[in-house]
PDB file of C-alpha atoms in Angstrom:
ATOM      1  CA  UNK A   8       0.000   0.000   0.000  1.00  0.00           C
ATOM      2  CA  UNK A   9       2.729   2.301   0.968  1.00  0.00           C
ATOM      3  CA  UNK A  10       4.382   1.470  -2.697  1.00  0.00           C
ATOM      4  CA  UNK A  11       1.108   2.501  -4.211  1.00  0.00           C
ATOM      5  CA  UNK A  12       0.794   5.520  -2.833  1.00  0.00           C
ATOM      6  CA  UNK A  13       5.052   6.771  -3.477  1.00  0.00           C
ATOM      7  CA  UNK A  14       3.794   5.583  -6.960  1.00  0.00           C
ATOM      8  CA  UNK A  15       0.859   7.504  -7.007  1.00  0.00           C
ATOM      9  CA  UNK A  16       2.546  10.485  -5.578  1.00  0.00           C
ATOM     10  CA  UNK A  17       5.386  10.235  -8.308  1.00  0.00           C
ATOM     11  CA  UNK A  18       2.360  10.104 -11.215  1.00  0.00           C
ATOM     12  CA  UNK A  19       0.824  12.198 -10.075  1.00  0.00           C
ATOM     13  CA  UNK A  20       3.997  14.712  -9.979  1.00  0.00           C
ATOM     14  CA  UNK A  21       4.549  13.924 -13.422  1.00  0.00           C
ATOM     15  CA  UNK A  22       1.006  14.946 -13.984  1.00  0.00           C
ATOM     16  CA  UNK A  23       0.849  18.216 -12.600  1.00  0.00           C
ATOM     17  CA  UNK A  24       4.410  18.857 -14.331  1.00  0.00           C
ATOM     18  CA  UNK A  25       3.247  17.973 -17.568  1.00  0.00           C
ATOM     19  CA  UNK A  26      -0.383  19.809 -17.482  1.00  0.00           C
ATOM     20  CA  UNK A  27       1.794  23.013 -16.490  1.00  0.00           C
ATOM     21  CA  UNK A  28       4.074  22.462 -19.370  1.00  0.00           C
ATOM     22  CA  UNK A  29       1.001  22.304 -21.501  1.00  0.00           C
ATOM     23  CA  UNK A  30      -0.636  25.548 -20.109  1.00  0.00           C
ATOM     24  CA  UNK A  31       2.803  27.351 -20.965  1.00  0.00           C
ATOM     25  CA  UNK A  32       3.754  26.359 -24.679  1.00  0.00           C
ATOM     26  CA  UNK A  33       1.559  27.772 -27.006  1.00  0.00           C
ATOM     27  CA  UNK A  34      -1.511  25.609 -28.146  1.00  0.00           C
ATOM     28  CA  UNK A  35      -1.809  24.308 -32.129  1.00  0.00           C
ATOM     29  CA  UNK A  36      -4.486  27.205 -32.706  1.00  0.00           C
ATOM     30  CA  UNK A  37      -2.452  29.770 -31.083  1.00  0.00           C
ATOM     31  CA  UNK A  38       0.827  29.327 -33.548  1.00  0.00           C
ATOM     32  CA  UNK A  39      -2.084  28.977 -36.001  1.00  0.00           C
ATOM     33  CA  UNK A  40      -3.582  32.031 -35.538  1.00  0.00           C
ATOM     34  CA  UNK A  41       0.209  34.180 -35.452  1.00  0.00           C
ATOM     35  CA  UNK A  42       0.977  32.487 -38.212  1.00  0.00           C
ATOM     36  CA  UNK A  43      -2.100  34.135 -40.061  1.00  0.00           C
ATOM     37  CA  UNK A  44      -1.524  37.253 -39.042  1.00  0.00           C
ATOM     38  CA  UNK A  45       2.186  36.745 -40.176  1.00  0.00           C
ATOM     39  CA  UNK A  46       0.259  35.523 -44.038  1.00  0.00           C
ATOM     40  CA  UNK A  47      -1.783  38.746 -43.859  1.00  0.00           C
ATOM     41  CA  UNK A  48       1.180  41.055 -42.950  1.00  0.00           C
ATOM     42  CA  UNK A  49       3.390  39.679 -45.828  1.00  0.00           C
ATOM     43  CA  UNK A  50       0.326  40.104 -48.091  1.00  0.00           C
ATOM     44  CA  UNK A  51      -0.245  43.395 -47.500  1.00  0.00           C
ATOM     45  CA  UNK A  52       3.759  44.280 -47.531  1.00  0.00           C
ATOM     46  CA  UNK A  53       3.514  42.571 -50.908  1.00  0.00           C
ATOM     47  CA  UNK A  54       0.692  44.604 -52.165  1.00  0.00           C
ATOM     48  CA  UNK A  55       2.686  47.993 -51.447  1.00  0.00           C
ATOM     49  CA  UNK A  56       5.669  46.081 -52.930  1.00  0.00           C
ATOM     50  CA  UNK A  57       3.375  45.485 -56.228  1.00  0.00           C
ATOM     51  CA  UNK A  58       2.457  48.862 -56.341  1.00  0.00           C
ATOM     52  CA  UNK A  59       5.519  50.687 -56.058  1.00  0.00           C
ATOM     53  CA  UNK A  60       7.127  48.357 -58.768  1.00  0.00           C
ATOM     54  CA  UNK A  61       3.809  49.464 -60.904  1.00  0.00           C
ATOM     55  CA  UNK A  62       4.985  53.091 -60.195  1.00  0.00           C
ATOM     56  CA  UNK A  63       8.975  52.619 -60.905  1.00  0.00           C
ATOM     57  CA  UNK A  64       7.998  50.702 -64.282  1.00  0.00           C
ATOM     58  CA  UNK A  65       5.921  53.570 -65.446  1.00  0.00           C
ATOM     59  CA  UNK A  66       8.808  55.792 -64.482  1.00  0.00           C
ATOM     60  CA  UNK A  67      11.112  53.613 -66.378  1.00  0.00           C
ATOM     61  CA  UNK A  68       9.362  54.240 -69.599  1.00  0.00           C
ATOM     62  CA  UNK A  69      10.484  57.800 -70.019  1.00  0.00           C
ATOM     63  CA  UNK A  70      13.975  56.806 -69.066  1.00  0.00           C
ATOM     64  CA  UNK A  71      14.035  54.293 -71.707  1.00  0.00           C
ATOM     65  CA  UNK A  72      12.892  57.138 -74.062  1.00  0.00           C
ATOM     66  CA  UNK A  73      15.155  59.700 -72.877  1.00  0.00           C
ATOM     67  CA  UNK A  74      18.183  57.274 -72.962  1.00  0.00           C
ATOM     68  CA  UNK A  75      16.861  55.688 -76.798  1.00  0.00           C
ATOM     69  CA  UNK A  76      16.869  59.155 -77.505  1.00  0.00           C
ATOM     70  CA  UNK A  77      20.395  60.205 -76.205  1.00  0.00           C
ATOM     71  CA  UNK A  78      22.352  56.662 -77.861  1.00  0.00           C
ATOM     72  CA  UNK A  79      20.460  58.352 -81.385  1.00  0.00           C
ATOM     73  CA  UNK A  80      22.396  61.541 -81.126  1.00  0.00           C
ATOM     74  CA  UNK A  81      25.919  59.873 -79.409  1.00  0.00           C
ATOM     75  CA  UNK A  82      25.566  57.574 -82.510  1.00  0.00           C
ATOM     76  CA  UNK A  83      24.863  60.472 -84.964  1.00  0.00           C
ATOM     77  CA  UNK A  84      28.380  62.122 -83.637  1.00  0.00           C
ATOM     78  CA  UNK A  85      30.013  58.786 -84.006  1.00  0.00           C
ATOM     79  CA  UNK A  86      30.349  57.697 -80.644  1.00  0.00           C
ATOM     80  CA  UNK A  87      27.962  55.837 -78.253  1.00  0.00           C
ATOM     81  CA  UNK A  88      26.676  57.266 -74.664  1.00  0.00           C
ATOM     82  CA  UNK A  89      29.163  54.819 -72.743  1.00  0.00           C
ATOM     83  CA  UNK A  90      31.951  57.061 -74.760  1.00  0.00           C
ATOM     84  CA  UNK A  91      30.225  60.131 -73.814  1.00  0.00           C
ATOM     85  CA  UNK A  92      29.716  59.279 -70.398  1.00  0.00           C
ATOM     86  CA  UNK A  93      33.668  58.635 -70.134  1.00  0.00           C
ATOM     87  CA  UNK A  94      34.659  61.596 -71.902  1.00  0.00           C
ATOM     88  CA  UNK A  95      32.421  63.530 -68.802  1.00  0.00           C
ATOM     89  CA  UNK A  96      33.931  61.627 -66.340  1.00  0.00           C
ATOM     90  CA  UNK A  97      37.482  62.429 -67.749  1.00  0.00           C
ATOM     91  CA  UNK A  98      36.754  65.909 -68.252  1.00  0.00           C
ATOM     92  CA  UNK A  99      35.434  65.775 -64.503  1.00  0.00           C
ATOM     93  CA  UNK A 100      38.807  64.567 -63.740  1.00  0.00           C
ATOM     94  CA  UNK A 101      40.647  67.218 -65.460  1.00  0.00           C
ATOM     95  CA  UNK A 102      38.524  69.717 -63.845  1.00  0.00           C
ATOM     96  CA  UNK A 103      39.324  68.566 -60.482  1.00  0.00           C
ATOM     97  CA  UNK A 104      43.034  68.103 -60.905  1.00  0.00           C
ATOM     98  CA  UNK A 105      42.929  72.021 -62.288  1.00  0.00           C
ATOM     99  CA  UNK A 106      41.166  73.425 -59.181  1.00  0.00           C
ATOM    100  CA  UNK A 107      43.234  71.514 -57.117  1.00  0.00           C
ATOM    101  CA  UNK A 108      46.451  72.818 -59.201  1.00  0.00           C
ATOM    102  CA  UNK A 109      44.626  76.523 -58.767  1.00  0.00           C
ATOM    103  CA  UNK A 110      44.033  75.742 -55.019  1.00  0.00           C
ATOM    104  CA  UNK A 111      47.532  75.229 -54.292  1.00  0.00           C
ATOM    105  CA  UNK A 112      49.088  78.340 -56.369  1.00  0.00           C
ATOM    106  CA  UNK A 113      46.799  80.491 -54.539  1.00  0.00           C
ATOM    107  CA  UNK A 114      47.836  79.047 -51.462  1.00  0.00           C
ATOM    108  CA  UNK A 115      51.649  79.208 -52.388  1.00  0.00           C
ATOM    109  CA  UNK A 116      51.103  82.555 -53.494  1.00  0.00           C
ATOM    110  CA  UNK A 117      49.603  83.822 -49.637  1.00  0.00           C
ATOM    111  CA  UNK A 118      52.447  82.177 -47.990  1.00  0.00           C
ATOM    112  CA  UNK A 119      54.587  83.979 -50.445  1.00  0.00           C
ATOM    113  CA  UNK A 120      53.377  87.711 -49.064  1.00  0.00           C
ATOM    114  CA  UNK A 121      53.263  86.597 -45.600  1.00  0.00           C
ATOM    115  CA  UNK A 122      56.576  85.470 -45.672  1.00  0.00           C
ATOM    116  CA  UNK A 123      57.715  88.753 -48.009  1.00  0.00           C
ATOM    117  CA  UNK A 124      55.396  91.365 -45.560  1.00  0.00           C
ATOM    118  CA  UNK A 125      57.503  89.990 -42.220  1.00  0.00           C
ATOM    119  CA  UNK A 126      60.507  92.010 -43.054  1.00  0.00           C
ATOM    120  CA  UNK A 127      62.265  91.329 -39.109  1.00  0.00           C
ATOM    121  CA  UNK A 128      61.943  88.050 -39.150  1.00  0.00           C
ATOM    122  CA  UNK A 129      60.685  87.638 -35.379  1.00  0.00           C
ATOM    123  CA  UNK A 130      57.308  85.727 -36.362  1.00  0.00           C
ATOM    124  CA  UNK A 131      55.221  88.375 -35.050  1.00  0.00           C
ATOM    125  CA  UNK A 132      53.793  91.254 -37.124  1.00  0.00           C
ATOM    126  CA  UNK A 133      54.233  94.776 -36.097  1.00  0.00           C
ATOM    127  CA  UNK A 134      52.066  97.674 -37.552  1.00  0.00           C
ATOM    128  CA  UNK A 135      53.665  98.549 -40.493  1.00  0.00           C
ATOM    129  CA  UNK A 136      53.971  95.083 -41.404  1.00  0.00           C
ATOM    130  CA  UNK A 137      50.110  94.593 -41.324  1.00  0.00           C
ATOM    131  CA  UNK A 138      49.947  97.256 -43.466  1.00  0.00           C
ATOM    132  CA  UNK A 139      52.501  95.768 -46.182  1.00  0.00           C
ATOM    133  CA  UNK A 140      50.365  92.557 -45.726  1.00  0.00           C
ATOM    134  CA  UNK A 141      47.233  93.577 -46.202  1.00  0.00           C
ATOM    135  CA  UNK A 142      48.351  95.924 -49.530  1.00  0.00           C
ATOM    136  CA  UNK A 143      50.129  92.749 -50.850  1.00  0.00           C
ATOM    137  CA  UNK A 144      46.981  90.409 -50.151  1.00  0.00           C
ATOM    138  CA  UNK A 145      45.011  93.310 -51.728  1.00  0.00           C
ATOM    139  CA  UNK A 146      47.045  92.901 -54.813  1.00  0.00           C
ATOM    140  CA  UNK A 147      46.457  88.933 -55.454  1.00  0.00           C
ATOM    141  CA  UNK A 148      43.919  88.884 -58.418  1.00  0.00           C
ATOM    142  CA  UNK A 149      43.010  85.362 -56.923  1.00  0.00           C
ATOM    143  CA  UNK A 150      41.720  86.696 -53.109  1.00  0.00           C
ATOM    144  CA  UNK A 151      39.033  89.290 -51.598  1.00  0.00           C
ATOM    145  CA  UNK A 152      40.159  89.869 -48.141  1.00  0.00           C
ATOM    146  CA  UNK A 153      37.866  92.757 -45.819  1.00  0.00           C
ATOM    147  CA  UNK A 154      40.366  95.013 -44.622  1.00  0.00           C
ATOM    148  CA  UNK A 155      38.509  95.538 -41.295  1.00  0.00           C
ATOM    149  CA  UNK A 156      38.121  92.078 -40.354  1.00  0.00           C
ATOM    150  CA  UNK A 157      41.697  91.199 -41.174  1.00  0.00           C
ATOM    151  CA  UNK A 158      43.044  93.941 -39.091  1.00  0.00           C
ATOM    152  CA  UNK A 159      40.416  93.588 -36.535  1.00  0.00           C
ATOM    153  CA  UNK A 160      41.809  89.113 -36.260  1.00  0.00           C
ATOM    154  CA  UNK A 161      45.345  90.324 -36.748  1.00  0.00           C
ATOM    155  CA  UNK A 162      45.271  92.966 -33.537  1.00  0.00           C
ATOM    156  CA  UNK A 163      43.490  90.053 -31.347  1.00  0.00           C
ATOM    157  CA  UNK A 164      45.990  87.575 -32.245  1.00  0.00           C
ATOM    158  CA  UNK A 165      49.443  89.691 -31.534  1.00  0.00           C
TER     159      UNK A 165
END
């Protein structure tokens, strides 16, 4: 008798266990039910997808056009548009290396009259060095420089 109730007990253990492990996992019609509203999510995603590659292909239809349009007159002139297109990005190139070239001549030329304009040598400018300074940076076609602010900076920073 004892046996049949430590055997009881121990079933009945297993029971309770189990039914709890039931009550926590999710039933059949409860993953059923997310996995609907995971259907009707995608479906709607997909219907905004659908539309908006509707939209794009209608925009495409110009761009075909436009492009048609542009290989007729590249081909006309003897070239193509992926010549043309290389040709811009090579003149781009050009461009770049030219303002950079610019850039530095300008910059070359500053350090020029600042070096020229600080006659003593002691790294600091005095007044009549200013002066010399700003009439030199006056003269560089390549600069606009406001008198008043310059020699307003220049006083704070002596």
């Amino acid at each position: 008798a004892i046996a049949m109730g430590v055997v009881a007990l121990v079933v009945a253990s297993a029971v309770i266990y189990f039914q709890f492990m039931i009550q926590d996992t999710d039933t059949l019609r409860q993953v059923q039910n997310d996995l609907r509203h995971s259907v009707n999510d995608f479906a709607k995603e997909n219907v905004q997808l659908s539309q908006s590659n509707t939209k794009l292909e209608a925009e495409l239809v110009p761009l075909k056009e436009s492009e048609a349009k542009l290989q007729a007159i590249a081909e006309k002139s003897g070239s193509n548009t992926e010549a043309l297109c290389q040709l811009v990005k090579d003149n781009q190139k050009t461009l770049n290396a030219m303002n950079e070239a610019l850039r530095e001549d300008i910059i070359q030329d500053m350090m020029e009259v600042v070096l020229q304009s600080e006659r003593d040598e002691d790294g600091k400018f005095d007044d009549g060095e200013l002066k010399r300074l700003m009439l030199r940076l006056k003269g560089l076609p390549s600069i606009d420089v406001d008198e008043d602010k310059f020699m307003k900076r220049a006083q704070l920073h002596r």
